[in-house]
Amino acid sequence: MSSPKGQGVDITALSLQQLSQVKKQFEDELTHLTNSFSQLRAAQARFKECLRSISQGAGAKAEEYQRRE
């Protein structure tokens, strides 16, 4: 069943056990990618919140500075 990376495998030549292994590998990879995507979206949301906080904080500091003058 092993083949060099980038080369296809004729799935009609695989046994039922090999097909089951391929199916499990795909399911595991899909689970990993789904989890990674969820983590990436959460990190993106945190990053956007940080930018929003910085922007609001910078605006408040500028207003405070202008009032002092």
N, CA, C and O atoms as a DFTB+ gen file, in Angstrom:
276 C
 N C O
     1  1       0.820      -1.186       0.000
     2  2       0.000       0.000       0.000
     3  2       0.864       1.250       0.000
     4  3       0.410       2.295      -0.467
     5  1       2.064       1.186       0.494
     6  2       2.923       2.365       0.537
     7  2       3.345       2.757      -0.860
     8  3       3.652       1.916      -1.705
     9  1       3.351       4.062      -1.078
    10  2       3.841       4.587      -2.345
    11  2       4.541       5.896      -2.049
    12  3       4.260       6.542      -1.039
    13  1       5.453       6.292      -2.926
    14  2       6.133       7.572      -2.701
    15  2       5.119       8.710      -2.639
    16  3       4.078       8.666      -3.295
    17  1       5.436       9.722      -1.847
    18  2       4.531      10.871      -1.720
    19  2       4.295      11.488      -3.087
    20  3       5.202      11.599      -3.912
    21  1       3.040      11.887      -3.299
    22  2       2.707      12.538      -4.547
    23  2       2.255      11.580      -5.633
    24  3       1.806      12.018      -6.693
    25  1       2.363      10.285      -5.389
    26  2       1.927       9.317      -6.385
    27  2       0.622       8.690      -5.924
    28  3       0.400       8.489      -4.730
    29  1      -0.230       8.387      -6.878
    30  2      -1.526       7.808      -6.563
    31  2      -1.442       6.317      -6.281
    32  3      -0.439       5.658      -6.554
    33  1      -2.536       5.815      -5.725
    34  2      -2.653       4.394      -5.436
    35  2      -3.936       3.909      -6.100
    36  3      -4.978       4.556      -5.988
    37  1      -3.867       2.798      -6.777
    38  2      -5.057       2.210      -7.389
    39  2      -5.875       1.549      -6.284
    40  3      -5.544       0.458      -5.820
    41  1      -6.943       2.223      -5.871
    42  2      -7.715       1.701      -4.733
    43  2      -8.439       0.400      -5.071
    44  3      -8.835      -0.339      -4.170
    45  1      -8.613       0.116      -6.357
    46  2      -9.257      -1.152      -6.715
    47  2      -8.342      -2.337      -6.433
    48  3      -8.795      -3.481      -6.378
    49  1      -7.049      -2.058      -6.253
    50  2      -6.093      -3.126      -5.982
    51  2      -5.888      -3.347      -4.484
    52  3      -5.143      -4.246      -4.093
    53  1      -6.534      -2.545      -3.646
    54  2      -6.346      -2.664      -2.199
    55  2      -7.304      -3.683      -1.604
    56  3      -8.419      -3.883      -2.087
    57  1      -6.836      -4.316      -0.546
    58  2      -7.698      -5.253       0.181
    59  2      -8.673      -4.466       1.051
    60  3      -8.525      -3.257       1.233
    61  1      -9.662      -5.161       1.582
    62  2     -10.636      -4.516       2.459
    63  2      -9.949      -3.922       3.691
    64  3     -10.304      -2.832       4.139
    65  1      -8.975      -4.637       4.232
    66  2      -8.237      -4.139       5.400
    67  2      -7.461      -2.864       5.044
    68  3      -7.440      -1.910       5.822
    69  1      -6.836      -2.853       3.887
    70  2      -6.095      -1.666       3.462
    71  2      -7.034      -0.484       3.225
    72  3      -6.713       0.650       3.579
    73  1      -8.193      -0.754       2.627
    74  2      -9.176       0.308       2.424
    75  2      -9.658       0.868       3.761
    76  3      -9.868       2.074       3.895
    77  1      -9.831      -0.001       4.738
    78  2     -10.239       0.445       6.076
    79  2      -9.168       1.331       6.698
    80  3      -9.480       2.324       7.356
    81  1      -7.907       0.969       6.489
    82  2      -6.808       1.786       7.010
    83  2      -6.784       3.159       6.336
    84  3      -6.576       4.176       6.997
    85  1      -6.994       3.181       5.036
    86  2      -7.026       4.450       4.302
    87  2      -8.177       5.304       4.812
    88  3      -8.018       6.505       5.029
    89  1      -9.341       4.680       5.003
    90  2     -10.511       5.403       5.515
    91  2     -10.201       6.002       6.884
    92  3     -10.526       7.161       7.143
    93  1      -9.574       5.217       7.760
    94  2      -9.237       5.712       9.098
    95  2      -8.238       6.859       9.010
    96  3      -8.364       7.842       9.741
    97  1      -7.255       6.751       8.133
    98  2      -6.282       7.830       7.964
    99  2      -6.970       9.118       7.519
   100  3      -6.667      10.198       8.025
   101  1      -7.899       8.997       6.569
   102  2      -8.642      10.181       6.105
   103  2      -9.489      10.773       7.223
   104  3      -9.543      11.992       7.385
   105  1     -10.147       9.918       7.991
   106  2     -10.975      10.408       9.097
   107  2     -10.119      11.104      10.152
   108  3     -10.491      12.158      10.667
   109  1      -8.962      10.504      10.470
   110  2      -8.052      11.116      11.446
   111  2      -7.543      12.468      10.943
   112  3      -7.474      13.436      11.700
   113  1      -7.192      12.520       9.667
   114  2      -6.695      13.773       9.100
   115  2      -7.794      14.834       9.082
   116  3      -7.537      16.003       9.367
   117  1      -9.010      14.428       8.748
   118  2     -10.128      15.365       8.741
   119  2     -10.394      15.905      10.144
   120  3     -10.651      17.096      10.318
   121  1     -10.331      15.033      11.131
   122  2     -10.516      15.465      12.522
   123  2      -9.431      16.459      12.917
   124  3      -9.718      17.490      13.524
   125  1      -8.192      16.149      12.574
   126  2      -7.073      17.040      12.893
   127  2      -7.246      18.402      12.215
   128  3      -7.059      19.443      12.845
   129  1      -7.600      18.389      10.941
   130  2      -7.779      19.647      10.213
   131  2      -8.949      20.451      10.769
   132  3      -8.875      21.677      10.855
   133  1     -10.019      19.771      11.144
   134  2     -11.179      20.448      11.725
   135  2     -10.805      21.102      13.047
   136  3     -11.172      22.250      13.302
   137  1     -10.076      20.374      13.888
   138  2      -9.632      20.937      15.170
   139  2      -8.676      22.108      14.957
   140  3      -8.772      23.126      15.642
   141  1      -7.769      21.963      14.019
   142  2      -6.822      23.044      13.734
   143  2      -7.547      24.283      13.230
   144  3      -7.204      25.404      13.606
   145  1      -8.542      24.084      12.385
   146  2      -9.310      25.210      11.865
   147  2     -10.060      25.916      12.994
   148  3     -10.110      27.145      13.039
   149  1     -10.639      25.137      13.900
   150  2     -11.348      25.730      15.041
   151  2     -10.392      26.546      15.910
   152  3     -10.733      27.642      16.355
   153  1      -9.203      26.011      16.147
   154  2      -8.212      26.730      16.943
   155  2      -7.763      28.000      16.229
   156  3      -7.564      29.036      16.864
   157  1      -7.605      27.923      14.925
   158  2      -7.210      29.095      14.148
   159  2      -8.283      30.175      14.208
   160  3      -7.964      31.354      14.365
   161  1      -9.550      29.791      14.086
   162  2     -10.647      30.761      14.165
   163  2     -10.702      31.401      15.552
   164  3     -10.958      32.600      15.668
   165  1     -10.466      30.616      16.601
   166  2     -10.455      31.166      17.956
   167  2      -9.301      32.155      18.119
   168  3      -9.475      33.218      18.714
   169  1      -8.132      31.812      17.596
   170  2      -6.977      32.718      17.669
   171  2      -7.251      33.991      16.877
   172  3      -6.869      35.082      17.300
   173  1      -7.906      33.858      15.739
   174  2      -8.254      35.026      14.935
   175  2      -9.202      35.940      15.706
   176  3      -9.043      37.161      15.681
   177  1     -10.176      35.362      16.383
   178  2     -11.127      36.162      17.165
   179  2     -10.408      36.893      18.299
   180  3     -10.687      38.063      18.564
   181  1      -9.476      36.196      18.973
   182  2      -8.711      36.842      20.048
   183  2      -7.852      37.975      19.494
   184  3      -7.746      39.037      20.107
   185  1      -7.243      37.747      18.342
   186  2      -6.407      38.769      17.714
   187  2      -7.240      40.001      17.365
   188  3      -6.819      41.130      17.619
   189  1      -8.412      39.787      16.786
   190  2      -9.286      40.912      16.444
   191  2      -9.706      41.673      17.696
   192  3      -9.789      42.901      17.683
   193  1      -9.968      40.947      18.771
   194  2     -10.341      41.606      20.027
   195  2      -9.168      42.422      20.570
   196  3      -9.367      43.516      21.098
   197  1      -7.958      41.902      20.447
   198  2      -6.770      42.657      20.868
   199  2      -6.625      43.933      20.045
   200  3      -6.360      45.003      20.592
   201  1      -6.800      43.817      18.735
   202  2      -6.716      45.007      17.884
   203  2      -7.770      46.035      18.272
   204  3      -7.488      47.232      18.322
   205  1      -8.980      45.569      18.545
   206  2     -10.058      46.467      18.940
   207  2      -9.719      47.149      20.267
   208  3      -9.935      48.351      20.420
   209  1      -9.195      46.391      21.214
   210  2      -8.818      46.956      22.513
   211  2      -7.703      47.985      22.369
   212  3      -7.747      49.051      22.982
   213  1      -6.713      47.660      21.562
   214  2      -5.598      48.587      21.339
   215  2      -6.106      49.858      20.678
   216  3      -5.728      50.965      21.062
   217  1      -6.960      49.689      19.686
   218  2      -7.510      50.840      18.976
   219  2      -8.309      51.729      19.922
   220  3      -8.163      52.951      19.896
   221  1      -9.138      51.135      20.742
   222  2      -9.934      51.908      21.698
   223  2      -9.039      52.557      22.747
   224  3      -9.261      53.704      23.135
   225  1      -8.042      51.830      23.199
   226  2      -7.114      52.374      24.185
   227  2      -6.306      53.520      23.617
   228  3      -6.101      54.527      24.295
   229  1      -5.847      53.388      22.390
   230  2      -5.071      54.451      21.749
   231  2      -5.938      55.679      21.541
   232  3      -5.467      56.804      21.713
   233  1      -7.188      55.485      21.176
   234  2      -8.101      56.609      20.993
   235  2      -8.362      57.337      22.293
   236  3      -8.408      58.567      22.319
   237  1      -8.533      56.595      23.367
   238  2      -8.776      57.202      24.677
   239  2      -7.546      57.972      25.141
   240  3      -7.673      59.055      25.713
   241  1      -6.368      57.429      24.901
   242  2      -5.134      58.118      25.298
   243  2      -4.974      59.416      24.511
   244  3      -4.553      60.428      25.071
   245  1      -5.304      59.398      23.223
   246  2      -5.190      60.604      22.402
   247  2      -6.152      61.677      22.898
   248  3      -5.785      62.850      22.968
   249  1      -7.373      61.289      23.242
   250  2      -8.349      62.254      23.763
   251  2      -7.866      62.833      25.088
   252  3      -7.983      64.035      25.325
   253  1      -7.325      61.980      25.949
   254  2      -6.817      62.435      27.252
   255  2      -5.665      63.413      27.054
   256  3      -5.580      64.424      27.751
   257  1      -4.783      63.116      26.110
   258  2      -3.643      63.980      25.836
   259  2      -4.113      65.340      25.319
   260  3      -3.577      66.374      25.718
   261  1      -5.109      65.343      24.440
   262  2      -5.628      66.593      23.883
   263  2      -6.291      67.446      24.964
   264  3      -6.199      68.672      24.919
   265  1      -6.950      66.825      25.921
   266  2      -7.604      67.578      26.998
   267  2      -6.577      68.253      27.899
   268  3      -6.851      69.312      28.464
   269  1      -5.408      67.657      28.037
   270  2      -4.367      68.219      28.902
   271  2      -3.775      69.489      28.308
   272  3      -3.290      70.350      29.042
   273  1      -3.811      69.611      26.993
   274  2      -3.161      70.763      26.343
   275  2      -3.973      71.997      26.452
   276  3      -3.566      73.049      25.958
